């Protein structure tokens, strides 16, 4: 029989998750606003709604809890869910800080439950194809990764929850930045040197709207990353350089442009590379693919990737860049939650 | 009557300069290989050739000396030329180090001669147009600049003079990197914080083949720059972000692709920006425009821009990044030349 | 007080029209399926619904009738509306044939009512800008126009109403083709020579799915047009050539790609042209602009352009190409409706 | 031992051919201007020069004659060469008319010599790859081909030999047009219906500068082709549509842009196709590949493709379009040469 899913946090992301359950069934919904939980529950026969996430994550018939709340609740609910014996898919960044995440890691280990973190960009088709080419060895040894990711402005952005560090744990860096960090680490491995500068250039808000990162592995492979919510023209670009070729992922569909992967293969005689490009004009299936893989994780009792290890690595980078840039979001937040 | 020009260094760049004298006349040529000087001299009626640059820069009838040698001689010859009472166009980077450049600055000041430095990228049409849009105020206050510049490989690159720090003063950073640094500074102003990482990823050579830079002005405006000679697919991209819009320069013609400038203008309602793109498919005129401006500098007794101040600023960044990255090209070189 | 609008035909197009009334008010809706009329009427306070278009077009308080039915009813209803004293916006192609359209022209003239035909492509921003550049004289005398317009397939396309000549009057040519014909004529003027080939390549249906047209004005200016519903990758491209330059419109937004206009200006020295491109990434406003202009037409008692003259010209081309290609849609249809 | 080659016509094309002999040796050169023959002969050890093509094509040690003269001499020299017992590569269009070509066909048959016609576009890498995809059956049954080919103006174009029908046999249609016709026929097969309009829009010259063609096979597959020397922005585009997908070749390198092939594969669910693009940024090798294949033709005694049959088919289209458009280049020329 198919797995039962509870969704905690029934906003935009909760709704997207409910449509990408890869054969699992929505059986329960929770939201601090009961009407939102009810609205989502109505889309699935027999699903119940509640404004008490603790009640929902304890229900029998729930095998997986999806945590899709704003950032300040992600860790607490994920922890509660694993302690209730459920597997968990928690949206990125999974917590506002490493300090907040570590108890989730401990709890999951004790409860022997699996936690997947919603770094869904890994499941975009151009990213999947890029990782396949990389994994085939066709790029040779990797040298560096270059990433640019950002969106333009919308009026009132500085009044949204993301602009409140108590809710978000930070600005653009913890929002879109963790995707770039996670993707870079997926290709390059762990970063041992972190240098970065986050800054608030445009918006009147206490969190960063831009961050510039130079991350290095122990082998001096570099991830050179910029994330921005003053990008003006929406942009996603990730360039991956090996000794034998280059991959360039661009676009995420919609206002980010058609998703593409270009593969530049160096020839023995050097000069202009052999170039092949694949385009992915179809609708984003990344959420469903990610969830299907989680169902496989559970079936095979396999540690999800991306999971808590990956989230912790990304958050550690975020915190170090915040620290280097003079933001105290981590400290004040930690203070608040203690 | 038109100005007389001597060219010292009659290789590829010397030849390009000789074809872009903007109405001035080539009257003398010098090269350590006499045959090369003679070959270039033959292209101009009455021009003389020599293998002794000191003789050439002292000649009457020479008003301007173009110094187009490999890097290790640029400063010495530029200094000799101003001391001989000539105006000088010296190719970038003008010297291998600040320490090597400062005597040129002193000599030019004492001799009251003008020295222009060949940052010819400023004279590319998309760059000129971008600076006009910026100078009009249309971008509003600048926030940051993003630059990517690099070329692919050619067999034997590690055996060329650029790979020898005694001749070049460094690798990709001092070669293509100074252009990105200079252009960024042209838009943003002086950099007061320099953070960077240069590294040799690919080639067996003692100089860097990649450099990642994060430069900041006193107002925290950032230049986020990467230069690479393992770029595989030739690339020039400079993105300039203001509060009210973005400029994107791409391509330099030829294997770098058609030169373009895109201007993204934010609308009051935000969302997708108004977008205009200009293309410049014609042959590169930057060298002739740069030289014509130097002739104007001389006529008006105006400090050239870019001149020695700009070269010194770029070299100071290069040296600091070399230092942070563990390269001793500066020190050993300085040792050698003392 | 604002003008009152009745919409006859409350499907997809009727709904789009209702959201783009440019300040006029929706006061009545008619559809052969009453529920559809009621559904649309509910979106506007005080609007009434009916399944009898004759009742609706006669109502006081209706100044403008929008006719957005399938093709076989367009002419009849438009005629009824002008005879009831209303101004009319009728969707393209306005009728299935010239023979069916002529009585509308007569009726409008007798009733002294204005009829606009919904060639909304004229109001796309790249098309508007292109026509401005043309009207400024910047292109010089026009030589020819090249157009490619088409869409890919969807399953069951051959079972839709467009595949039934009794309802549609033809296939791809009368559907998307009339837009290309109308736009070409807007730039070049009347076509005096028509040569074309329509054919059914792919779908099992009695109407064309592709048409290739070569149209010429009295001055031998050529419109070379292809429309296709087997285009596989959605495409809109219109290239306009004058003696002094070229305009290229591409994209219509959405799956047709970002709408763009490129302007290639010939230089006196010839060679690569000066190139400027404008992009229009924002949502399509063409429907509202078209309707606003119709309101101006009415206010100024000005013949709409595009109006019945333009529709008749386009239909005459369609019929001649059908005739040359052996389709009898016109004749059998006329037979059926007599 | 390698084959000996004589080149008749030592202009730009003759020089290009001499550098792409695929292992054969240049042994003799002829040109009406002796100095040009001598200049080319000097590039090959032991090659002789003459201003008498008859002498050259009769030489022992010559196995292949390349005929690279202006159009009015192509057929006569090709015929002379085969009658002298040589194999021949004659540049397109091979003759100014079918009437002029037929004696070459007869002579080659009698002499049992092979004649290849220089439709080198077949050997461009994107075209080769496109034909492979087509030949694999991946496109399904072909429906139509769309081609656009043209270049911008250069000052004095109307004074060049191409503008003189006695020398060229026609204008843009016989110059670039035959490539499009040949490529379309390579994919679609013989054309049984020809409809076209050639016209002189821009230049003061008695030959066409634009031609619009609609060609059909017996199965109603259509080639919809436009060639232009008032294209302003150099363009090569060939789109090939099958029931199951589309190929799009764009660019020829240099000022025509990077050569690319896009393959749009329809999916069973329809909607946006799967898209793969290959780029060919390297220098054009088509001439060498074509010649290597000719050497294989000779070795295997295989009829070259493209050969005289293909040239005759292309010329028949050209003549019919000239006839429909009121040009008498064919008739007057034939008169002159009889």
Short mmCIF file of C-alpha atoms in Angstrom, two decimals, chain A residues 1-327:
data_model
loop_
_atom_site.label_atom_id
_atom_site.label_comp_id
_atom_site.label_asym_id
_atom_site.label_seq_id
_atom_site.Cartn_x
_atom_site.Cartn_y
_atom_site.Cartn_z
CA UNK A 1 0.00 0.00 0.00
CA UNK A 2 1.18 3.50 -0.71
CA UNK A 3 2.83 5.60 1.98
CA UNK A 4 0.88 8.19 3.93
CA UNK A 5 2.13 11.75 3.97
CA UNK A 6 1.48 14.61 6.36
CA UNK A 7 2.29 18.13 5.23
CA UNK A 8 3.11 20.71 7.89
CA UNK A 9 3.01 24.20 6.48
CA UNK A 10 0.28 24.57 3.88
CA UNK A 11 1.42 27.63 1.97
CA UNK A 12 2.77 27.79 -1.55
CA UNK A 13 5.45 25.16 -1.00
CA UNK A 14 3.14 22.82 0.87
CA UNK A 15 0.74 22.95 -2.05
CA UNK A 16 3.53 22.24 -4.54
CA UNK A 17 4.62 19.26 -2.46
CA UNK A 18 1.08 17.91 -2.31
CA UNK A 19 1.04 17.69 -6.11
CA UNK A 20 4.34 15.85 -6.33
CA UNK A 21 3.99 12.94 -3.93
CA UNK A 22 5.07 10.35 -6.50
CA UNK A 23 2.34 7.90 -5.59
CA UNK A 24 2.27 8.50 -1.84
CA UNK A 25 -1.03 9.71 -0.35
CA UNK A 26 -1.72 12.94 1.51
CA UNK A 27 -3.41 11.91 4.76
CA UNK A 28 -2.97 14.89 7.06
CA UNK A 29 -2.27 18.62 6.92
CA UNK A 30 -1.20 21.08 9.58
CA UNK A 31 -0.80 24.82 9.52
CA UNK A 32 -0.85 27.51 12.18
CA UNK A 33 -3.76 28.89 10.20
CA UNK A 34 -6.32 26.11 10.36
CA UNK A 35 -8.17 27.28 7.24
CA UNK A 36 -5.05 26.75 5.16
CA UNK A 37 -4.64 23.22 6.45
CA UNK A 38 -8.29 22.54 5.69
CA UNK A 39 -8.03 23.96 2.21
CA UNK A 40 -5.14 21.69 1.36
CA UNK A 41 -6.75 18.67 3.05
CA UNK A 42 -9.81 19.07 0.86
CA UNK A 43 -7.68 18.23 -2.19
CA UNK A 44 -7.08 14.67 -0.93
CA UNK A 45 -9.86 12.24 -0.06
CA UNK A 46 -9.83 11.37 3.61
CA UNK A 47 -7.08 13.78 4.60
CA UNK A 48 -7.48 15.47 7.97
CA UNK A 49 -6.53 19.02 8.92
CA UNK A 50 -5.21 20.50 12.14
CA UNK A 51 -3.55 23.60 13.51
CA UNK A 52 -1.41 21.44 15.81
CA UNK A 53 1.59 19.99 14.04
CA UNK A 54 2.39 17.75 17.03
CA UNK A 55 -0.94 16.00 16.68
CA UNK A 56 -0.43 15.49 12.99
CA UNK A 57 3.09 14.11 13.08
CA UNK A 58 2.01 11.52 15.64
CA UNK A 59 -0.86 10.13 13.62
CA UNK A 60 -0.88 6.54 12.57
CA UNK A 61 -1.17 6.29 8.83
CA UNK A 62 1.46 8.95 8.44
CA UNK A 63 4.74 7.51 7.20
CA UNK A 64 6.39 10.68 5.93
CA UNK A 65 6.15 14.22 7.28
CA UNK A 66 6.86 17.04 4.87
CA UNK A 67 7.94 20.16 6.73
CA UNK A 68 7.27 23.20 4.57
CA UNK A 69 6.96 25.99 7.10
CA UNK A 70 8.93 29.21 7.27
CA UNK A 71 12.50 28.65 8.36
CA UNK A 72 12.19 29.27 12.10
CA UNK A 73 10.05 26.13 12.60
CA UNK A 74 11.74 23.70 10.23
CA UNK A 75 14.16 22.16 12.71
CA UNK A 76 11.78 21.92 15.61
CA UNK A 77 9.07 20.19 13.60
CA UNK A 78 11.50 17.91 11.80
CA UNK A 79 12.85 16.83 15.16
CA UNK A 80 9.38 16.26 16.55
CA UNK A 81 8.46 14.19 13.53
CA UNK A 82 11.46 11.86 13.71
CA UNK A 83 10.91 11.49 17.43
CA UNK A 84 7.36 10.44 16.57
CA UNK A 85 8.88 7.75 14.39
CA UNK A 86 8.29 9.33 11.00
CA UNK A 87 10.55 9.85 8.04
CA UNK A 88 10.88 13.52 7.16
CA UNK A 89 11.32 15.65 4.11
CA UNK A 90 12.20 19.09 5.42
CA UNK A 91 12.55 22.03 3.09
CA UNK A 92 15.92 23.72 2.76
CA UNK A 93 17.70 25.20 4.69
CA UNK A 94 16.31 22.69 7.28
CA UNK A 95 17.21 25.08 10.11
CA UNK A 96 18.34 28.63 10.70
CA UNK A 97 21.74 27.52 11.95
CA UNK A 98 23.99 24.55 12.57
CA UNK A 99 23.24 24.87 16.27
CA UNK A 100 19.57 24.51 15.52
CA UNK A 101 20.11 21.62 13.15
CA UNK A 102 22.34 19.42 15.29
CA UNK A 103 19.53 18.24 17.59
CA UNK A 104 17.62 17.09 14.52
CA UNK A 105 20.62 15.07 13.42
CA UNK A 106 20.88 13.50 16.86
CA UNK A 107 17.18 12.75 17.04
CA UNK A 108 17.10 11.15 13.58
CA UNK A 109 20.04 8.96 14.44
CA UNK A 110 18.47 7.86 17.72
CA UNK A 111 15.10 7.19 16.10
CA UNK A 112 16.69 5.57 13.03
CA UNK A 113 14.47 7.63 10.81
CA UNK A 114 15.47 9.12 7.45
CA UNK A 115 15.51 12.84 6.82
CA UNK A 116 15.73 14.25 3.34
CA UNK A 117 16.31 17.98 2.82
CA UNK A 118 14.53 19.68 -0.05
CA UNK A 119 17.46 20.73 -2.20
CA UNK A 120 15.21 20.15 -5.18
CA UNK A 121 17.56 21.87 -7.62
CA UNK A 122 19.53 18.62 -7.71
CA UNK A 123 16.52 17.12 -9.49
CA UNK A 124 16.28 19.64 -12.28
CA UNK A 125 16.88 17.81 -15.56
CA UNK A 126 19.89 19.87 -16.63
CA UNK A 127 21.48 19.38 -13.22
CA UNK A 128 20.82 15.66 -13.31
CA UNK A 129 22.30 15.37 -16.77
CA UNK A 130 25.30 17.48 -15.72
CA UNK A 131 25.96 15.23 -12.77
CA UNK A 132 25.76 12.19 -15.01
CA UNK A 133 28.34 13.63 -17.39
CA UNK A 134 30.54 14.50 -14.42
CA UNK A 135 30.12 11.08 -12.84
CA UNK A 136 31.06 9.40 -16.11
CA UNK A 137 34.49 10.96 -15.75
CA UNK A 138 34.15 12.89 -18.99
CA UNK A 139 35.22 16.17 -17.38
CA UNK A 140 38.38 14.75 -15.84
CA UNK A 141 39.45 16.13 -12.51
CA UNK A 142 37.36 19.14 -11.49
CA UNK A 143 39.07 22.49 -11.10
CA UNK A 144 36.36 24.94 -10.11
CA UNK A 145 32.69 25.82 -10.22
CA UNK A 146 31.21 29.21 -10.97
CA UNK A 147 27.67 30.00 -9.89
CA UNK A 148 25.37 32.96 -10.33
CA UNK A 149 21.84 32.80 -9.00
CA UNK A 150 19.40 35.53 -8.31
CA UNK A 151 16.12 37.19 -8.93
CA UNK A 152 14.86 40.68 -9.42
CA UNK A 153 12.84 42.72 -7.06
CA UNK A 154 9.19 42.78 -6.23
CA UNK A 155 7.58 45.65 -4.41
CA UNK A 156 7.39 45.03 -0.68
CA UNK A 157 10.08 42.37 -0.65
CA UNK A 158 11.58 43.92 2.47
CA UNK A 159 8.30 43.39 4.30
CA UNK A 160 8.09 39.66 3.63
CA UNK A 161 9.02 37.04 6.20
CA UNK A 162 12.33 36.42 4.50
CA UNK A 163 13.43 39.90 5.55
CA UNK A 164 12.95 39.09 9.24
CA UNK A 165 16.00 37.24 10.55
CA UNK A 166 14.01 35.74 13.41
CA UNK A 167 11.87 33.93 10.86
CA UNK A 168 14.36 33.34 8.08
CA UNK A 169 17.75 33.09 9.73
CA UNK A 170 19.19 35.35 7.05
CA UNK A 171 18.55 36.82 3.63
CA UNK A 172 19.46 35.86 0.11
CA UNK A 173 22.38 33.72 1.21
CA UNK A 174 20.29 31.33 3.29
CA UNK A 175 17.46 31.47 0.76
CA UNK A 176 18.82 30.92 -2.75
CA UNK A 177 22.45 30.72 -1.65
CA UNK A 178 22.15 27.32 -0.01
CA UNK A 179 21.15 25.84 -3.36
CA UNK A 180 24.35 27.05 -4.99
CA UNK A 181 26.43 25.87 -2.03
CA UNK A 182 24.78 22.47 -2.07
CA UNK A 183 25.12 22.02 -5.82
CA UNK A 184 28.78 23.08 -5.75
CA UNK A 185 29.49 20.66 -2.94
CA UNK A 186 27.67 17.91 -4.83
CA UNK A 187 30.27 18.24 -7.58
CA UNK A 188 33.39 19.29 -5.66
CA UNK A 189 33.00 17.75 -2.20
CA UNK A 190 33.53 19.35 1.20
CA UNK A 191 34.71 22.92 1.49
CA UNK A 192 37.55 23.47 3.92
CA UNK A 193 38.15 27.16 3.29
CA UNK A 194 35.32 29.67 3.32
CA UNK A 195 35.71 33.29 2.30
CA UNK A 196 32.70 35.43 1.63
CA UNK A 197 31.01 38.76 1.80
CA UNK A 198 27.30 39.20 2.37
CA UNK A 199 25.83 42.66 2.23
CA UNK A 200 22.54 44.54 2.15
CA UNK A 201 22.80 46.82 -0.87
CA UNK A 202 19.30 47.66 -1.82
CA UNK A 203 16.55 46.77 0.58
CA UNK A 204 15.87 48.35 3.95
CA UNK A 205 16.13 45.12 5.91
CA UNK A 206 18.45 43.57 8.48
CA UNK A 207 19.39 40.60 6.30
CA UNK A 208 21.69 40.35 3.30
CA UNK A 209 20.42 40.80 -0.24
CA UNK A 210 23.66 39.71 -1.89
CA UNK A 211 26.46 37.33 -1.05
CA UNK A 212 29.78 36.68 -2.77
CA UNK A 213 31.48 33.40 -1.88
CA UNK A 214 34.85 31.82 -2.57
CA UNK A 215 34.85 28.29 -1.17
CA UNK A 216 37.71 25.86 -1.46
CA UNK A 217 38.12 22.16 -0.96
CA UNK A 218 41.21 20.61 0.58
CA UNK A 219 42.50 20.15 -2.99
CA UNK A 220 42.07 23.87 -3.72
CA UNK A 221 39.11 23.34 -6.00
CA UNK A 222 37.13 26.55 -5.88
CA UNK A 223 33.44 27.37 -5.87
CA UNK A 224 33.04 31.01 -6.86
CA UNK A 225 29.43 31.89 -6.15
CA UNK A 226 27.23 34.94 -6.17
CA UNK A 227 23.62 35.02 -5.06
CA UNK A 228 21.50 38.11 -5.34
CA UNK A 229 17.99 39.36 -4.94
CA UNK A 230 18.97 42.47 -6.85
CA UNK A 231 19.77 40.51 -9.97
CA UNK A 232 17.11 42.50 -11.93
CA UNK A 233 16.92 39.88 -14.68
CA UNK A 234 16.27 36.44 -13.15
CA UNK A 235 19.31 34.25 -13.60
CA UNK A 236 20.51 30.77 -12.77
CA UNK A 237 23.92 29.80 -14.09
CA UNK A 238 26.25 27.10 -12.85
CA UNK A 239 29.50 26.41 -14.70
CA UNK A 240 31.56 23.36 -13.85
CA UNK A 241 35.13 23.10 -15.07
CA UNK A 242 37.19 19.96 -15.35
CA UNK A 243 40.56 19.44 -16.93
CA UNK A 244 38.88 17.91 -19.99
CA UNK A 245 35.78 19.99 -20.42
CA UNK A 246 33.14 22.30 -19.07
CA UNK A 247 29.46 22.04 -18.24
CA UNK A 248 27.18 25.05 -18.19
CA UNK A 249 23.71 24.86 -16.71
CA UNK A 250 21.52 27.87 -17.38
CA UNK A 251 17.89 28.64 -16.66
CA UNK A 252 15.33 27.01 -14.41
CA UNK A 253 12.32 27.52 -16.67
CA UNK A 254 9.75 30.29 -16.40
CA UNK A 255 11.19 33.73 -15.81
CA UNK A 256 14.64 32.18 -15.39
CA UNK A 257 14.62 31.14 -19.04
CA UNK A 258 14.54 27.71 -20.63
CA UNK A 259 16.69 25.26 -18.71
CA UNK A 260 19.76 24.22 -20.71
CA UNK A 261 22.93 22.25 -20.33
CA UNK A 262 25.91 22.91 -22.56
CA UNK A 263 28.82 20.49 -22.60
CA UNK A 264 32.11 21.77 -23.94
CA UNK A 265 34.50 18.93 -24.59
CA UNK A 266 38.14 19.79 -25.09
CA UNK A 267 39.76 18.20 -28.10
CA UNK A 268 43.32 16.85 -28.09
CA UNK A 269 44.36 19.64 -30.45
CA UNK A 270 42.78 22.18 -28.07
CA UNK A 271 41.18 25.30 -29.61
CA UNK A 272 37.38 25.65 -29.71
CA UNK A 273 35.74 22.76 -27.89
CA UNK A 274 33.17 20.35 -29.24
CA UNK A 275 29.86 21.74 -28.02
CA UNK A 276 26.57 19.99 -27.34
CA UNK A 277 23.55 21.64 -25.73
CA UNK A 278 20.44 20.07 -24.33
CA UNK A 279 17.30 22.09 -23.61
CA UNK A 280 14.56 21.22 -21.17
CA UNK A 281 11.51 23.26 -22.07
CA UNK A 282 9.05 21.09 -20.17
CA UNK A 283 7.52 21.81 -16.81
CA UNK A 284 9.62 21.35 -13.71
CA UNK A 285 9.38 17.74 -12.49
CA UNK A 286 12.10 18.15 -9.87
CA UNK A 287 9.74 17.98 -6.91
CA UNK A 288 8.22 14.71 -7.96
CA UNK A 289 11.57 13.15 -8.81
CA UNK A 290 12.95 14.20 -5.45
CA UNK A 291 10.01 12.69 -3.63
CA UNK A 292 10.18 9.49 -5.64
CA UNK A 293 13.80 9.16 -4.64
CA UNK A 294 12.84 9.65 -1.00
CA UNK A 295 10.37 6.81 -1.30
CA UNK A 296 13.23 4.71 -2.66
CA UNK A 297 15.43 5.84 0.23
CA UNK A 298 12.81 4.55 2.63
CA UNK A 299 12.30 1.30 0.77
CA UNK A 300 16.04 0.65 0.66
CA UNK A 301 16.77 2.18 4.10
CA UNK A 302 19.32 4.40 2.37
CA UNK A 303 20.56 7.74 3.70
CA UNK A 304 18.94 10.45 1.60
CA UNK A 305 21.18 12.65 -0.44
CA UNK A 306 20.66 15.53 0.03
CA UNK A 307 20.00 14.95 3.72
CA UNK A 308 20.99 16.48 7.02
CA UNK A 309 24.71 16.15 6.34
CA UNK A 310 24.32 18.27 3.23
CA UNK A 311 22.14 20.83 5.02
CA UNK A 312 24.65 21.12 7.85
CA UNK A 313 27.49 21.70 5.37
CA UNK A 314 25.54 24.45 3.62
CA UNK A 315 24.53 26.12 6.87
CA UNK A 316 28.11 26.08 8.12
CA UNK A 317 29.13 28.06 5.04
CA UNK A 318 26.25 30.48 5.52
CA UNK A 319 27.18 31.11 9.13
CA UNK A 320 30.83 31.63 8.42
CA UNK A 321 30.04 34.16 5.67
CA UNK A 322 27.59 35.94 7.95
CA UNK A 323 30.29 36.08 10.60
CA UNK A 324 32.91 37.43 8.19
CA UNK A 325 30.43 40.04 6.96
CA UNK A 326 29.35 41.31 10.37
CA UNK A 327 25.82 39.94 10.43
#
